[in-house]
Short mmCIF file of C-alpha atoms in Angstrom, two decimals:
data_model
loop_
_atom_site.label_atom_id
_atom_site.label_comp_id
_atom_site.label_asym_id
_atom_site.label_seq_id
_atom_site.Cartn_x
_atom_site.Cartn_y
_atom_site.Cartn_z
CA MET E 1 -5.00 24.85 -26.67
CA ALA E 2 -8.24 26.75 -27.17
CA ASP E 3 -6.66 29.26 -29.58
CA VAL E 4 -5.31 26.44 -31.68
CA LEU E 5 -8.65 24.72 -31.92
CA GLN E 6 -10.43 27.88 -33.07
CA GLN E 7 -8.61 27.97 -36.41
CA SER E 8 -10.55 26.86 -39.49
CA TYR E 9 -9.34 24.95 -42.54
CA ARG E 10 -10.06 27.96 -44.74
CA GLN E 11 -7.88 30.23 -42.64
CA VAL E 12 -5.00 27.78 -42.78
CA LEU E 13 -5.21 27.35 -46.56
CA ARG E 14 -4.91 31.08 -47.17
CA ASP E 15 -1.16 30.51 -47.00
CA ARG E 16 -0.36 29.65 -50.63
CA ARG E 17 2.86 27.83 -49.86
CA LEU E 18 1.13 25.63 -47.32
CA ALA E 19 -1.77 24.98 -49.69
CA PHE E 20 0.67 24.00 -52.44
CA LEU E 21 2.58 21.69 -50.10
CA LEU E 22 -0.65 20.01 -49.00
CA GLY E 23 -1.59 19.57 -52.67
CA GLY E 24 1.67 17.74 -53.37
CA ASP E 25 1.07 15.70 -50.24
CA VAL E 26 -2.31 14.63 -51.60
CA ILE E 27 -0.81 13.50 -54.92
CA SER E 28 1.91 11.39 -53.29
CA LYS E 29 -0.63 9.84 -50.93
CA ILE E 30 -2.87 8.92 -53.84
CA GLY E 31 0.09 6.93 -55.12
CA ASP E 32 0.55 5.26 -51.76
CA GLY E 33 -3.17 4.54 -51.58
CA MET E 34 -3.03 2.77 -54.93
CA VAL E 35 -0.19 0.61 -53.62
CA ILE E 36 -2.32 -0.50 -50.67
CA VAL E 37 -4.22 -2.56 -53.23
CA ALA E 38 -1.49 -3.24 -55.78
CA LEU E 39 1.26 -4.50 -53.47
CA PRO E 40 -0.61 -7.52 -52.03
CA LEU E 41 -1.94 -8.32 -55.49
CA GLN E 42 1.57 -8.24 -56.95
CA THR E 43 2.72 -10.42 -54.05
CA LEU E 44 0.01 -13.00 -54.77
CA ARG E 45 1.29 -13.22 -58.35
CA ILE E 46 4.85 -14.10 -57.35
CA HIS E 47 4.65 -15.75 -53.90
CA GLY E 48 5.46 -19.18 -55.35
CA ARG E 49 5.36 -21.96 -52.75
CA LEU E 50 5.38 -19.57 -49.81
CA ASN E 51 2.06 -19.37 -47.94
CA PRO E 52 0.21 -16.31 -49.36
CA ALA E 53 -0.63 -14.85 -45.93
CA VAL E 54 3.02 -15.07 -44.88
CA ALA E 55 4.17 -13.62 -48.20
CA ILE E 56 1.83 -10.63 -47.88
CA SER E 57 2.90 -9.99 -44.29
CA LEU E 58 6.60 -10.09 -45.21
CA ILE E 59 6.25 -7.79 -48.23
CA GLU E 60 4.09 -5.28 -46.38
CA ALA E 61 6.52 -5.28 -43.46
CA ALA E 62 9.57 -4.68 -45.68
CA PRO E 63 9.04 -0.92 -46.23
CA TYR E 64 8.99 -0.31 -42.47
CA ALA E 65 12.01 -2.20 -41.12
CA LEU E 66 14.89 0.06 -42.18
CA ALA E 67 12.62 3.11 -41.92
CA VAL E 68 12.08 2.40 -38.22
CA ALA E 69 15.83 2.12 -37.65
CA ALA E 70 16.44 5.47 -39.36
CA SER E 71 13.76 7.17 -37.26
CA LEU E 72 15.12 5.66 -34.07
CA LEU E 73 18.57 6.99 -34.99
CA PHE E 74 17.27 10.54 -34.85
CA GLY E 75 14.59 10.04 -32.21
CA LEU E 76 16.86 8.38 -29.66
CA GLY E 77 19.88 10.50 -30.52
CA ARG E 78 20.58 14.19 -30.22
CA ARG E 79 21.35 14.97 -33.83
CA ARG E 80 18.80 16.89 -35.91
CA PHE E 81 18.02 16.69 -39.62
CA ARG E 82 16.93 19.30 -42.13
CA PRO E 83 13.29 18.43 -42.90
CA ARG E 84 13.30 19.76 -46.47
CA GLY E 85 16.53 17.98 -47.45
CA LEU E 86 15.34 14.71 -45.98
CA MET E 87 12.04 14.90 -47.84
CA LEU E 88 13.85 15.61 -51.11
CA ALA E 89 16.07 12.55 -50.60
CA ASP E 90 13.06 10.36 -49.79
CA CYS E 91 11.20 11.49 -52.92
CA VAL E 92 14.18 10.69 -55.17
CA LEU E 93 14.85 7.31 -53.55
CA ARG E 94 11.26 6.09 -53.57
CA SER E 95 10.55 7.22 -57.12
CA VAL E 96 13.66 5.42 -58.46
CA VAL E 97 12.92 2.21 -56.56
CA LEU E 98 9.21 2.07 -57.42
CA VAL E 99 9.80 2.75 -61.11
CA GLY E 100 12.52 0.10 -61.17
CA LEU E 101 10.27 -2.49 -59.50
CA ALA E 102 7.49 -1.68 -61.92
CA ALA E 103 9.80 -2.20 -64.90
CA LEU E 104 10.98 -5.58 -63.59
CA ALA E 105 7.44 -6.71 -62.84
CA MET E 106 6.19 -5.69 -66.28
CA ALA E 107 9.00 -7.72 -67.82
CA GLY E 108 8.14 -10.74 -65.66
CA LEU E 109 11.56 -10.59 -63.98
CA LEU E 110 10.56 -9.64 -60.43
CA PRO E 111 10.98 -12.41 -57.81
CA LEU E 112 9.49 -12.10 -54.34
CA TRP E 113 12.88 -11.67 -52.64
CA ALA E 114 13.80 -8.77 -54.93
CA LEU E 115 10.48 -7.03 -54.23
CA GLY E 116 11.02 -7.29 -50.48
CA THR E 117 14.67 -6.22 -50.63
CA ALA E 118 13.95 -3.18 -52.79
CA LEU E 119 11.11 -2.05 -50.54
CA PHE E 120 13.34 -2.55 -47.49
CA PHE E 121 16.05 -0.21 -48.78
CA GLY E 122 13.96 2.07 -50.98
CA CYS E 123 11.57 3.07 -48.20
CA GLY E 124 14.26 3.56 -45.56
CA LEU E 125 13.52 7.29 -45.17
CA ARG E 126 9.73 7.12 -45.30
CA LEU E 127 9.11 7.59 -41.56
CA THR E 128 11.60 10.39 -41.00
CA ALA E 129 10.22 12.00 -44.16
CA ALA E 130 6.69 11.72 -42.75
CA SER E 131 7.85 13.48 -39.59
CA ALA E 132 9.62 16.09 -41.73
CA ARG E 133 6.45 16.64 -43.75
CA ARG E 134 4.45 17.34 -40.59
CA LEU E 135 7.20 19.57 -39.18
CA ILE E 136 7.39 21.61 -42.39
CA ALA E 137 3.62 21.99 -42.59
CA THR E 138 3.26 23.12 -38.97
CA GLN E 139 6.24 25.46 -39.31
CA LEU E 140 4.85 27.10 -42.44
CA ALA E 141 1.60 27.81 -40.58
CA ALA E 142 1.15 30.09 -37.59
CA PRO E 143 1.37 28.35 -34.19
CA GLU E 144 -2.32 28.88 -33.55
CA SER E 145 -3.13 26.91 -36.71
CA ARG E 146 -1.36 23.72 -35.59
CA PHE E 147 -4.46 21.67 -34.85
CA SER E 148 -6.04 22.53 -38.20
CA VAL E 149 -2.83 21.72 -40.07
CA ASN E 150 -2.67 18.31 -38.42
CA ALA E 151 -6.34 17.80 -39.22
CA LEU E 152 -5.77 18.76 -42.86
CA LEU E 153 -2.97 16.22 -43.07
CA GLY E 154 -5.56 13.74 -41.79
CA VAL E 155 -7.94 14.84 -44.56
CA SER E 156 -5.10 14.20 -47.02
CA ASP E 157 -4.67 10.69 -45.65
CA SER E 158 -8.38 10.00 -45.81
CA LEU E 159 -9.07 11.52 -49.22
CA ALA E 160 -5.94 10.40 -51.04
CA ALA E 161 -4.59 7.30 -49.33
CA TYR E 162 -7.89 5.63 -48.48
CA ALA E 163 -10.58 7.07 -50.76
CA ILE E 164 -9.13 8.00 -54.15
CA GLY E 165 -5.97 5.90 -54.17
CA PRO E 166 -7.39 2.43 -53.43
CA VAL E 167 -10.23 2.62 -55.93
CA ILE E 168 -7.87 3.81 -58.67
CA GLY E 169 -5.34 1.18 -57.66
CA GLY E 170 -7.93 -1.60 -57.70
CA VAL E 171 -9.29 -0.60 -61.10
CA LEU E 172 -5.85 -0.17 -62.69
CA ALA E 173 -4.48 -3.35 -61.13
CA ALA E 174 -7.38 -5.29 -62.62
CA ALA E 175 -7.46 -3.47 -65.97
CA VAL E 176 -3.70 -3.17 -66.54
CA SER E 177 -1.51 -4.74 -63.84
CA PRO E 178 -0.29 -4.16 -60.26
CA ALA E 179 3.10 -3.26 -61.75
CA PHE E 180 1.56 -0.30 -63.58
CA VAL E 181 0.24 0.97 -60.25
CA LEU E 182 3.74 0.79 -58.76
CA LEU E 183 4.95 2.90 -61.69
CA LEU E 184 2.33 5.58 -60.99
CA ASP E 185 3.26 5.65 -57.31
CA GLY E 186 6.87 6.33 -58.30
CA ALA E 187 5.71 9.18 -60.52
CA SER E 188 3.69 10.71 -57.67
CA PHE E 189 6.87 11.25 -55.68
CA LEU E 190 8.39 13.17 -58.58
CA VAL E 191 5.43 15.56 -58.30
CA LEU E 192 6.03 16.00 -54.58
CA LEU E 193 9.72 16.59 -55.32
CA ALA E 194 8.82 19.48 -57.62
CA VAL E 195 6.42 20.92 -55.04
CA LEU E 196 9.15 20.94 -52.39
CA PHE E 197 11.50 22.91 -54.65
CA ILE E 198 8.76 25.44 -55.41
CA ALA E 199 6.89 25.87 -52.12
CA VAL E 200 9.40 25.16 -49.35
CA PRO E 201 12.45 27.41 -48.98
CA PRO E 202 15.78 25.94 -47.80
CA MET E 203 16.09 25.91 -44.04
CA SER E 204 18.99 26.82 -41.81
CA LYS E 205 21.69 24.24 -41.30
CA ARG E 206 21.82 24.97 -37.57
CA ASN E 207 19.09 22.39 -36.86
CA THR E 208 21.44 19.58 -37.86
CA ASP E 209 23.72 20.21 -34.89
CA GLY E 210 23.50 18.02 -31.81
CA GLY E 211 20.60 18.93 -29.54
CA ALA E 212 20.47 18.90 -25.77
CA GLU E 213 17.78 16.22 -25.48
CA SER E 214 16.79 13.05 -27.26
CA GLY E 215 13.19 12.23 -28.04
CA TRP E 216 13.23 9.45 -25.46
CA SER E 217 14.47 11.70 -22.66
CA ILE E 218 11.73 14.22 -23.49
CA LEU E 219 9.03 11.55 -23.37
CA ARG E 220 10.32 10.43 -19.99
CA THR E 221 10.12 13.95 -18.58
CA VAL E 222 6.59 14.57 -19.96
CA PRO E 223 4.56 11.57 -18.72
CA THR E 224 1.39 12.39 -20.66
CA ALA E 225 3.35 12.40 -23.91
CA GLY E 226 4.83 9.04 -22.94
CA TRP E 227 1.35 7.70 -22.20
CA LEU E 228 0.08 8.83 -25.60
CA PHE E 229 3.09 7.17 -27.20
CA LEU E 230 2.30 3.81 -25.56
CA VAL E 231 -1.39 3.90 -26.46
CA VAL E 232 -0.74 4.74 -30.11
CA VAL E 233 1.92 2.02 -30.45
CA LEU E 234 -0.38 -0.68 -29.11
CA PHE E 235 -3.32 0.53 -31.17
CA ASN E 236 -1.28 0.28 -34.37
CA LEU E 237 0.13 -3.10 -33.37
CA PHE E 238 -3.32 -4.62 -32.82
CA TYR E 239 -4.59 -3.24 -36.14
CA MET E 240 -2.12 -5.10 -38.36
CA PRO E 241 -3.96 -8.46 -38.76
CA VAL E 242 -6.62 -6.57 -40.71
CA GLU E 243 -4.06 -5.60 -43.39
CA VAL E 244 -3.07 -9.22 -43.92
CA ALA E 245 -6.50 -10.79 -43.64
CA LEU E 246 -8.55 -8.40 -45.77
CA PRO E 247 -7.07 -9.30 -49.20
CA LEU E 248 -7.56 -12.99 -48.37
CA LEU E 249 -11.12 -12.37 -47.15
CA VAL E 250 -11.98 -10.72 -50.46
CA ARG E 251 -10.24 -13.27 -52.65
CA HIS E 252 -11.06 -16.56 -50.89
CA ASP E 253 -14.14 -16.02 -48.70
CA PHE E 254 -15.97 -13.63 -51.02
CA GLY E 255 -14.49 -14.92 -54.29
CA ALA E 256 -14.40 -11.31 -55.52
CA PRO E 257 -12.03 -9.64 -58.04
CA ALA E 258 -9.17 -7.27 -57.25
CA SER E 259 -11.31 -4.18 -57.80
CA THR E 260 -13.49 -5.24 -54.86
CA LEU E 261 -10.55 -4.90 -52.48
CA GLY E 262 -10.05 -1.36 -53.72
CA ALA E 263 -13.75 -0.62 -53.29
CA ILE E 264 -13.71 -1.87 -49.69
CA TRP E 265 -10.70 0.29 -48.85
CA THR E 266 -12.51 3.16 -50.53
CA GLY E 267 -15.34 2.60 -48.05
CA PHE E 268 -12.82 3.21 -45.30
CA GLY E 269 -11.55 6.28 -47.12
CA ILE E 270 -14.99 7.81 -47.55
CA GLY E 271 -15.75 7.33 -43.88
CA ALA E 272 -12.35 8.71 -42.91
CA LEU E 273 -12.86 11.70 -45.20
CA LEU E 274 -16.15 12.54 -43.51
CA GLY E 275 -14.55 12.06 -40.11
CA ALA E 276 -11.61 14.27 -41.02
CA ALA E 277 -13.94 16.97 -42.31
CA VAL E 278 -15.63 17.26 -38.93
CA THR E 279 -12.52 16.74 -36.79
CA ASN E 280 -12.24 20.44 -36.05
CA GLN E 281 -15.75 20.34 -34.56
CA LEU E 282 -14.51 17.97 -31.86
CA ARG E 283 -12.14 20.56 -30.41
CA ARG E 284 -14.15 21.11 -27.21
CA LEU E 285 -14.25 17.44 -26.22
CA PRO E 286 -11.69 16.03 -23.75
CA GLN E 287 -8.96 15.00 -26.16
CA VAL E 288 -7.58 12.00 -24.28
CA GLY E 289 -11.09 10.67 -23.71
CA LEU E 290 -11.76 11.11 -27.41
CA LEU E 291 -8.73 8.99 -28.29
CA ILE E 292 -9.96 6.21 -25.99
CA ALA E 293 -13.44 6.33 -27.56
CA ILE E 294 -11.89 6.06 -31.01
CA ILE E 295 -9.96 2.94 -30.00
CA GLY E 296 -13.10 1.24 -28.67
CA GLY E 297 -15.16 2.23 -31.70
CA TRP E 298 -12.55 0.90 -34.12
CA ALA E 299 -12.52 -2.44 -32.30
CA GLY E 300 -16.27 -2.74 -32.80
CA CYS E 301 -15.87 -2.11 -36.52
CA VAL E 302 -13.26 -4.86 -36.81
CA LEU E 303 -15.70 -7.24 -35.10
CA LEU E 304 -18.28 -6.38 -37.76
CA LEU E 305 -15.67 -6.88 -40.48
CA ALA E 306 -14.78 -10.31 -39.10
CA ALA E 307 -18.45 -11.32 -39.30
CA ALA E 308 -19.06 -9.81 -42.77
CA SER E 309 -21.02 -12.05 -45.11
CA GLY E 310 -20.04 -10.20 -48.27
CA PRO E 311 -18.22 -7.18 -49.73
CA LEU E 312 -21.05 -4.75 -48.93
CA VAL E 313 -20.99 -5.49 -45.20
CA ALA E 314 -17.18 -5.34 -45.22
CA ALA E 315 -17.26 -1.95 -46.95
CA ILE E 316 -19.80 -0.64 -44.44
CA ALA E 317 -17.69 -1.87 -41.52
CA LEU E 318 -14.60 -0.13 -42.84
CA ALA E 319 -16.56 3.02 -43.73
CA VAL E 320 -17.78 3.34 -40.14
CA GLY E 321 -14.28 2.47 -38.96
CA GLY E 322 -12.81 5.24 -41.09
CA LEU E 323 -15.33 7.74 -39.70
CA ILE E 324 -14.37 6.79 -36.15
CA TYR E 325 -10.63 6.60 -36.75
CA ALA E 326 -10.18 9.86 -38.70
CA PRO E 327 -9.70 12.23 -35.72
CA PHE E 328 -7.18 9.91 -34.04
CA THR E 329 -3.97 11.10 -35.68
CA PRO E 330 -4.60 14.88 -35.66
CA VAL E 331 -5.77 14.78 -32.05
CA ALA E 332 -2.78 12.69 -30.94
CA TYR E 333 -0.22 14.83 -32.75
CA SER E 334 -1.78 18.10 -31.64
CA LEU E 335 -1.83 16.88 -28.05
CA VAL E 336 1.84 15.97 -28.05
CA GLN E 337 2.89 19.17 -29.87
CA ASP E 338 0.93 21.33 -27.45
CA LEU E 339 2.59 19.57 -24.53
CA LEU E 340 6.07 20.49 -25.78
CA ASP E 341 8.08 23.54 -26.74
CA PRO E 342 8.65 23.86 -30.52
CA ALA E 343 12.38 23.10 -30.08
CA ARG E 344 11.41 19.66 -28.78
CA HIS E 345 9.06 18.78 -31.64
CA GLN E 346 11.55 17.25 -34.07
CA PRO E 347 13.09 14.58 -31.81
CA VAL E 348 9.75 13.65 -30.26
CA LEU E 349 7.80 13.49 -33.52
CA THR E 350 10.60 11.50 -35.14
CA LEU E 351 10.69 9.02 -32.27
CA TRP E 352 6.90 8.99 -32.24
CA SER E 353 6.85 7.98 -35.91
CA ALA E 354 9.50 5.33 -35.30
CA GLY E 355 7.80 3.89 -32.24
CA THR E 356 4.35 3.74 -33.75
CA ALA E 357 5.76 2.35 -36.99
CA VAL E 358 7.52 -0.46 -35.14
CA ALA E 359 4.02 -1.82 -34.77
CA ALA E 360 3.82 -2.25 -38.55
CA PRO E 361 6.68 -4.72 -39.21
CA VAL E 362 6.21 -6.46 -35.87
CA GLY E 363 2.46 -6.64 -36.28
CA LEU E 364 2.63 -7.74 -39.91
CA ALA E 365 5.29 -10.35 -39.18
CA LEU E 366 3.08 -11.80 -36.44
CA SER E 367 -0.12 -11.41 -38.44
CA GLY E 368 0.91 -13.80 -41.22
CA PRO E 369 1.29 -16.81 -38.90
CA LEU E 370 -1.75 -15.65 -36.89
CA VAL E 371 -4.00 -15.60 -39.95
CA GLN E 372 -2.51 -18.88 -41.13
CA VAL E 373 -3.34 -20.57 -37.80
CA ALA E 374 -6.54 -18.78 -36.76
CA GLY E 375 -7.91 -18.27 -40.25
CA VAL E 376 -8.89 -15.05 -41.97
CA ARG E 377 -11.86 -14.27 -39.74
CA GLY E 378 -10.13 -15.59 -36.63
CA GLY E 379 -7.23 -13.23 -37.22
CA MET E 380 -9.58 -10.26 -37.45
CA LEU E 381 -11.44 -11.39 -34.32
CA THR E 382 -8.14 -11.56 -32.43
CA SER E 383 -7.28 -8.05 -33.62
CA ALA E 384 -10.62 -6.72 -32.34
CA LEU E 385 -10.38 -8.43 -28.96
CA LEU E 386 -6.84 -7.17 -28.34
CA THR E 387 -7.93 -3.65 -29.23
CA ILE E 388 -10.92 -3.85 -26.91
CA ALA E 389 -8.59 -5.02 -24.13
CA LEU E 390 -6.58 -1.84 -24.65
CA VAL E 391 -9.54 0.39 -23.74
CA PRO E 392 -9.80 -0.36 -19.99
CA ALA E 393 -6.01 -0.39 -19.72
CA ALA E 394 -5.85 3.06 -21.32
CA ILE E 395 -8.62 4.40 -19.06
CA MET E 396 -6.93 3.08 -15.92
CA SER E 397 -3.56 4.47 -16.99
CA HIS E 398 -5.04 7.91 -17.69
CA ARG E 399 -6.92 8.01 -14.38
CA LYS E 400 -3.82 7.04 -12.47
CA ARG E 401 -1.86 9.91 -14.00
CA ARG E 402 -4.75 12.36 -13.54
CA ASN E 403 -5.10 11.40 -9.87
CA SER E 404 -1.37 11.97 -9.48
CA GLY E 405 -1.89 15.57 -10.56
CA ILE E 406 -0.54 15.24 -14.12
CA SER E 407 -2.58 17.28 -16.54
CA GLN E 408 -3.64 16.28 -19.97
#
């Protein structure tokens, strides 16, 4: 893994096709970042008699449900997909659905059930497309650049989805409407669609044939990869109450406008951007130990968020959280890719996306009632305590495998 870690961002971006693809990735993630703010705000406008926390949890879970099933279909099975074709289909589907929802909302004709149903079907390819995006990016680069490519995708998440996107989404949702933000998100996927046609050549159809192994069978035969899978799933599951509670914390406890929610998420994005920028400098640290430290550090930030007395403290808590969290995804993905032969990447990464994403609908579905019963701050406190409880369990699990002679 040492050769992989020695690659710099500048060396990776010398490949023009890869740089162009990452640029399109940034634009689409800006759109998704705007929706982080706009979607709960749109939900609060149309939730009717349904409890607002429950409504937010249901709407935010809707884009994941069918997407998880689609990823499991490929991850648990032996059939392969063509990454470029799947990304093209996802771009078309999501742009059509988002533009349609925006039009209905602008006309005042969008009920809550229609919003949830459209997101359920319209985002059905989002997880397999995310896996395809990572596969394409790592395939366009040289093998020794894999860690840096994964880290750059993390920079894209931090810069676009959590720094630029939320602040733009908050401002536009307040100045125009949440529906207008949905419209812009749909347009962002048309940009990514054009980038795919220009930068990514068609790939061989042979990868769609049945493979010898499913993602699940591979994880079972590589215990460290299976361990990473379990840790990441639980980490994502325990995070979800924050997504439900934060809009309510801003609106009810702080009495702040919609733009404040965007500013707080931007605090996370700025921290995550700084963390992503220095991720490559962490290459000499024990990678599994680094993941465990990230989990514990994030839990501490959620504790601070739960105790926040105002928007400034909340923004600081999420900024530090973003700084700590940023290396998590590139380190985890690089670890699992380095553990496996390239032919095994697609089924494992697809199942990985599905398994970790299961935490989103399950966690969000549970978070609504949790926040309703425990309160906004109580829900965040529960999230932090569960995450902290994961740290010793992860350490013990790793030690047990290391003592058994299984390498990292």
